[in-house]
Coordinates of C-alpha atoms in Angstrom, one line a residue:
X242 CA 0.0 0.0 0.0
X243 CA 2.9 2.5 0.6
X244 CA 4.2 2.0 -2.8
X245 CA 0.7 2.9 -4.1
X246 CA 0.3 5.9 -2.1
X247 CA 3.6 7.3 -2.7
X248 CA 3.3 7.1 -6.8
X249 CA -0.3 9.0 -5.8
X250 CA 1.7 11.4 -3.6
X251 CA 2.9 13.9 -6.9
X252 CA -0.7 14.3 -7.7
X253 CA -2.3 14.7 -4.1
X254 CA 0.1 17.6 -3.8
X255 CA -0.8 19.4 -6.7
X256 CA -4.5 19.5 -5.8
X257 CA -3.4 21.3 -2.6
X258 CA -3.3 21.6 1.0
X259 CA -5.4 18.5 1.8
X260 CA -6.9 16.7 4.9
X261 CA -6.9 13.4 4.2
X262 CA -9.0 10.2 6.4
X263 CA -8.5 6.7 5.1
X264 CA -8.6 3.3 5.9
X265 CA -9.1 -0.4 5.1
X266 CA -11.2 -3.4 6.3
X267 CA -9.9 -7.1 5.8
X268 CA -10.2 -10.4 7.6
X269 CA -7.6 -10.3 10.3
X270 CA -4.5 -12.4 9.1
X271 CA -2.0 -10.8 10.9
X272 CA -0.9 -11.4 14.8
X273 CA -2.1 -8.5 17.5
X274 CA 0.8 -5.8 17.3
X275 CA 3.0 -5.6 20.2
X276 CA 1.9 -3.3 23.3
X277 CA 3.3 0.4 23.3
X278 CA 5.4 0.0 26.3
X279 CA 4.1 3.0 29.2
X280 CA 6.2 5.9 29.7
X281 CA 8.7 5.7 32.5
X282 CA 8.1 8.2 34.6
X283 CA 8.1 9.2 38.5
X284 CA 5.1 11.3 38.7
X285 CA 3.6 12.8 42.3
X286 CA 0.4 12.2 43.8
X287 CA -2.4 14.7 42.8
X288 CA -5.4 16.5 43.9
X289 CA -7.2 16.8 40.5
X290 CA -9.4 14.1 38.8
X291 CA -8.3 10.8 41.3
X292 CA -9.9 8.3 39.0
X293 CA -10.4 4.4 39.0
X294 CA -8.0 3.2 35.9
X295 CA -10.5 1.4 33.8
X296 CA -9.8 -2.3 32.3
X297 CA -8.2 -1.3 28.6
X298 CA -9.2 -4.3 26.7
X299 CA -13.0 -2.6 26.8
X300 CA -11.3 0.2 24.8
X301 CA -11.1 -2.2 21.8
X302 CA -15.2 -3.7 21.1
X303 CA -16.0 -6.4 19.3
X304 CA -16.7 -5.4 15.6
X305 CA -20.4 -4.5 14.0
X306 CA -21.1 -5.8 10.7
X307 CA -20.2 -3.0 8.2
X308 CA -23.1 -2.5 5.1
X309 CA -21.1 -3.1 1.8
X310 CA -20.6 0.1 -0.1
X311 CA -20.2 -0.4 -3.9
X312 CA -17.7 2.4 -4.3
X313 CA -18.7 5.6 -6.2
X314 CA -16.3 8.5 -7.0
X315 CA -16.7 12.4 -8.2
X316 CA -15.9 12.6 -11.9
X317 CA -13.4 14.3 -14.0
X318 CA -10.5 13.4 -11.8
X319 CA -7.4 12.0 -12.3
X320 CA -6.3 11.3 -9.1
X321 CA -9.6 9.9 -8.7
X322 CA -9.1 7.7 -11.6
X323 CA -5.5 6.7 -10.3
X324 CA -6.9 5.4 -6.8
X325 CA -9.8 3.9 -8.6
X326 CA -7.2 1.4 -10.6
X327 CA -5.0 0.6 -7.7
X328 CA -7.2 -0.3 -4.6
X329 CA -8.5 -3.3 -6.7
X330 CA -4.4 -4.4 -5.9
X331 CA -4.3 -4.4 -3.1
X332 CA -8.7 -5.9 -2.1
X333 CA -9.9 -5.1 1.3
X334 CA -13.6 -2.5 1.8
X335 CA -12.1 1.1 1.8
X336 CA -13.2 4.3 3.4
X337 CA -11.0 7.3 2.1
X338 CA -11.4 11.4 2.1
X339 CA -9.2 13.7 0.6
X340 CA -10.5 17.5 0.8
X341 CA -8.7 20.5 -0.1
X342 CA -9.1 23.3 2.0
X343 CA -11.3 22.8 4.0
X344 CA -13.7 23.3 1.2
X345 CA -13.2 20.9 -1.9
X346 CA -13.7 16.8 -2.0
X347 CA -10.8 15.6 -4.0
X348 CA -11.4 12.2 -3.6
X349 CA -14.4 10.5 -1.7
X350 CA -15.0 6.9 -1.3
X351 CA -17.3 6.2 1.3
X352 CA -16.3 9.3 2.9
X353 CA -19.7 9.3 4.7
X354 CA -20.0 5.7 5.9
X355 CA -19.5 4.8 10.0
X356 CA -16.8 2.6 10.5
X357 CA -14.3 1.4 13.3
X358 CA -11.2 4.2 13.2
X359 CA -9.1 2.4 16.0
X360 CA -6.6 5.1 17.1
X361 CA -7.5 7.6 14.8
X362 CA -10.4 8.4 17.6
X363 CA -7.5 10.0 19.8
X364 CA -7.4 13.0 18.2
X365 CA -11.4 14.3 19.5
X366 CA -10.5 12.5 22.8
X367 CA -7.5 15.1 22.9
X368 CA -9.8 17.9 21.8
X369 CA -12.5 17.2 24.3
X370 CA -9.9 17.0 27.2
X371 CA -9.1 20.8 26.4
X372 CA -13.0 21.1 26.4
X373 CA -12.8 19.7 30.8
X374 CA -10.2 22.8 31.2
X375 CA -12.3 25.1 30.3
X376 CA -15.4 23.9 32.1
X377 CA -12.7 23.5 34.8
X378 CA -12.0 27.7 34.3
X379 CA -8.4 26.7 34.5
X380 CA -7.3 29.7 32.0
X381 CA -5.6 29.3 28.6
X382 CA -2.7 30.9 29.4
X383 CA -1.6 29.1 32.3
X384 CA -2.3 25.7 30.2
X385 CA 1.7 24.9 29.9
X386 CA 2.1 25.3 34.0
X387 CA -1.1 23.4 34.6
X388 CA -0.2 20.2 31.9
X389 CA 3.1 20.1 33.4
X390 CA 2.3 20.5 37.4
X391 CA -0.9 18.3 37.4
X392 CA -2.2 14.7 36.3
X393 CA -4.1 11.6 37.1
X394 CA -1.1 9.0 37.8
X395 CA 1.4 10.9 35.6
X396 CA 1.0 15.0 34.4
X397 CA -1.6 15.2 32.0
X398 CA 1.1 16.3 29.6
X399 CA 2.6 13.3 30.1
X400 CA -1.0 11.5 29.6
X401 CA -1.4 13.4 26.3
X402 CA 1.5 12.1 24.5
X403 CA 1.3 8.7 25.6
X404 CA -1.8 9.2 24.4
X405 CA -1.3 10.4 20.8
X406 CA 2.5 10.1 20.2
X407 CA 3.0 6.8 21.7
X408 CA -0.5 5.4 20.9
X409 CA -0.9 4.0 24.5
X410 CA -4.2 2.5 25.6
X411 CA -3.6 2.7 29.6
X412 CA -3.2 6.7 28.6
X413 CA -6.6 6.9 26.5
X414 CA -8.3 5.3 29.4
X415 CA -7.5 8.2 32.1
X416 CA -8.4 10.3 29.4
X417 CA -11.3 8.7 28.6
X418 CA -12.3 8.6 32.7
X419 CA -11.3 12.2 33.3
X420 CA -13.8 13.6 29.9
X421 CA -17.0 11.1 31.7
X422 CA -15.6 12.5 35.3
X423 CA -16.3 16.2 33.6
X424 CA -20.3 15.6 32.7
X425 CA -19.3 17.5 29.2
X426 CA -22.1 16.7 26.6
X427 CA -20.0 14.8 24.3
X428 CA -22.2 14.2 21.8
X429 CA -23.5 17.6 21.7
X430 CA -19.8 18.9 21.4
X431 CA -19.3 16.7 18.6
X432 CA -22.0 17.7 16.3
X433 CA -21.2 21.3 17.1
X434 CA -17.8 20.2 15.8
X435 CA -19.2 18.9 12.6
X436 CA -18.5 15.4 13.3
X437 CA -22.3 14.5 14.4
X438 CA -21.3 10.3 13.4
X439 CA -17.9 10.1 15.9
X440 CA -18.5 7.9 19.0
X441 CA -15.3 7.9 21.0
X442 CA -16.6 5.3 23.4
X443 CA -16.9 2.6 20.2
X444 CA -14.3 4.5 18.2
X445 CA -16.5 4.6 15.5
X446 CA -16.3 7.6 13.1
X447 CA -16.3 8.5 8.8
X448 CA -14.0 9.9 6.7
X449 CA -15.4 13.1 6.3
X450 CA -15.7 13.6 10.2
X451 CA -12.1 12.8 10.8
X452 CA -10.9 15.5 8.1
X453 CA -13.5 18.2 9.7
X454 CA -11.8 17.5 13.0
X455 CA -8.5 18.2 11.8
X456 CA -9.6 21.1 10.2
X457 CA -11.8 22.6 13.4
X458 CA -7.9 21.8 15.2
X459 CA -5.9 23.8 12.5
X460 CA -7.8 27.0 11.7
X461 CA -8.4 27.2 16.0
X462 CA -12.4 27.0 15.6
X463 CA -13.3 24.8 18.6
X464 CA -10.5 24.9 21.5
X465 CA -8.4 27.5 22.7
X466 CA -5.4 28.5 21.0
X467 CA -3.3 27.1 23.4
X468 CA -4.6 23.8 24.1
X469 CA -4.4 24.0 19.5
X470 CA -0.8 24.4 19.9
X471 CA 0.1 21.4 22.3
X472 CA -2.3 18.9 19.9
X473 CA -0.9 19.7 16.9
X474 CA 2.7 19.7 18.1
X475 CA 1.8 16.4 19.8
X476 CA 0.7 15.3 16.4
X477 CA 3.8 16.9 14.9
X478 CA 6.2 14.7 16.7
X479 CA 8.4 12.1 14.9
X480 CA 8.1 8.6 15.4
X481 CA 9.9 5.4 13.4
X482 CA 6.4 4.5 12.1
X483 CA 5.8 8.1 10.7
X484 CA 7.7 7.3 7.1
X485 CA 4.8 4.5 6.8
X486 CA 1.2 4.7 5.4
X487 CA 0.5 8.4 4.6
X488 CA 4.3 9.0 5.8
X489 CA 5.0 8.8 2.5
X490 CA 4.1 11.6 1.3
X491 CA 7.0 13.6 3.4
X492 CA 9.7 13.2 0.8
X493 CA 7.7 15.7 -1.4
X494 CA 6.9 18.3 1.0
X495 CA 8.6 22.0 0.2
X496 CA 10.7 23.5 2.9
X497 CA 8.3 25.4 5.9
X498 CA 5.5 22.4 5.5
X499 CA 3.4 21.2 8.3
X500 CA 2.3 17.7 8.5
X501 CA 0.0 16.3 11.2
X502 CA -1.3 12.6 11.5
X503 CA -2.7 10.1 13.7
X504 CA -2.4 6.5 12.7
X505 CA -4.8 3.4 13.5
X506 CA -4.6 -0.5 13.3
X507 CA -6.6 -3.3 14.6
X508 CA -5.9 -6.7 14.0
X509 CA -9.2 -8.4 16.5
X510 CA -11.8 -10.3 14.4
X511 CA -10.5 -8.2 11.1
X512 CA -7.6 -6.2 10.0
X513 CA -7.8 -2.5 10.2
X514 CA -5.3 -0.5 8.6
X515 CA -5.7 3.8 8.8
X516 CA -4.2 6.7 8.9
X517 CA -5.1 10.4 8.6
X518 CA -3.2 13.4 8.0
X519 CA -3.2 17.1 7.7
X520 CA -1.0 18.7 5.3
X521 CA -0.2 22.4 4.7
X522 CA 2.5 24.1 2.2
X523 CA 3.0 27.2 0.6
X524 CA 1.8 27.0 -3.5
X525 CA 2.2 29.9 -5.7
X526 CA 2.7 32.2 -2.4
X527 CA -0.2 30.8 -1.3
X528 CA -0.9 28.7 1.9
X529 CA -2.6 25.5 1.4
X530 CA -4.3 23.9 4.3

């Protein structure tokens, strides 16, 4: 699939700044992937949020039968046409989104349909943390201070990128606890988000809401600046898996480009492969996003 993507990478850029949500459904045939091993860290007792550690294996549900899509793409495309001839290669039920600016489908494929989005689901977990600080009142400005003095089991810094840098589950689950500890209307956040069809409980979720979310991040429309900047730095950070998947578009971004991603896998019951990215770069003195 990364050999696919990357002769496809040429002609995503052209189209522009793009947010892009994709991933694929197959019978499992690979073994679980190892556990993300937990930060080592010494952390201090504290007086926010004492929570009972749920047990983490909830945090993966069973499956729900997915309705087959026959897939259906916008016309007059190329790049369209290009994925069109390459996913047959490669088999599997795919969702994929690629939008330019916030404002233009590139490429849709089931962009609309509900599916399972493993990991990918930490990005609104992160958002809607930022979303208990403010219900808190613990001001924007002192966020650094606060993320770095205060925690459940480790600083909530800490918790955040174990959480979306290292992928750890044992971190998802305090933050999981302390969003249902803060009686935020989740849902109702959500739709006001744009991504009505995201359950973070079931990590369930569509193309088209995953790209929205990363767009709501990156132009600062839902959380405060601050908590923006430590999410998409968090997102920003370089791991050995980040030349993989979508990774692979890196070699072909211009100097002063941002790239932001969150990947996803599952191997229970069936194989889930994802990723998601947002890309911006300067085109014609122009910025793309």
């Amino acid at each position: 699939m990364n050999k696919a993507i990357k002769y496809l990478a040429i002609g995503i850029l052209i189209g522009g700044g793009i947010a892009i949500a994709l991933w694929m459904r197959a019978p499992a045939t690979q073994p679980d992937s190892p556990a993300t091993p937990v930060l080592g860290v010494t952390t201090p007792t504290y007086p926010a949020w004492t929570i009972s550690v749920p047990t983490y294996a909830s945090l993966t549900p069973d499956f729900k039968p997915a309705t087959s899509v026959t897939p259906t793409f916008p016309p007059d495309s190329i790049l369209t046409g290009q994925i069109a001839q390459i996913l047959p290669d490669y088999g599997g039920d795919w969702n994929i989104l690629i939008r330019a600016d916030g404002t233009r489908d590139m490429v849709a494929l089931n962009a609309d349909r509900k599916d399972h989005v493993a990991s990918i689901v930490k990005i609104p977990i992160a958002m809607l943390f930022f979303k208990t600080l403010e219900k808190r009142g613990v001001p924007p400005e002192e966020y650094e201070t606060f993320l770095s003095k205060w925690g459940v089991e480790r600083t909530y810094l800490q918790l955040l990128t174990a959480m979306l840098v290292e992928s750890e589950e044992q971190a998802t689950g305090i933050m999981m606890e302390i969003i249902a500890d803060s009686k935020i209307d989740v849902p109702a956040i959500l739709e006001a988000w744009g991504a009505p069809n995201t359950d973070i409980s079931n990590r369930y979720s569509t193309p088209r809401d995953i790209a929205t979310l990363y767009e709501d991040l990156y132009y600062g429309n839902v959380i405060a600046p601050e908590g923006r900047e430590v999410i998409l730095r968090l997102l920003s950070a370089y791991t050995d898996n980040d030349d993989t998947r979508l990774g692979v578009l890196r070699p072909f971004l211009n100097a002063g480009s941002e790239y932001y991603n969150k990947r996803g896998t599952l191997t229970k019951e069936r194989l889930v492969i994802g990723d998601s990215a947002l890309i911006a770069f300067d085109s014609n003195g122009e910025r793309k996003v």
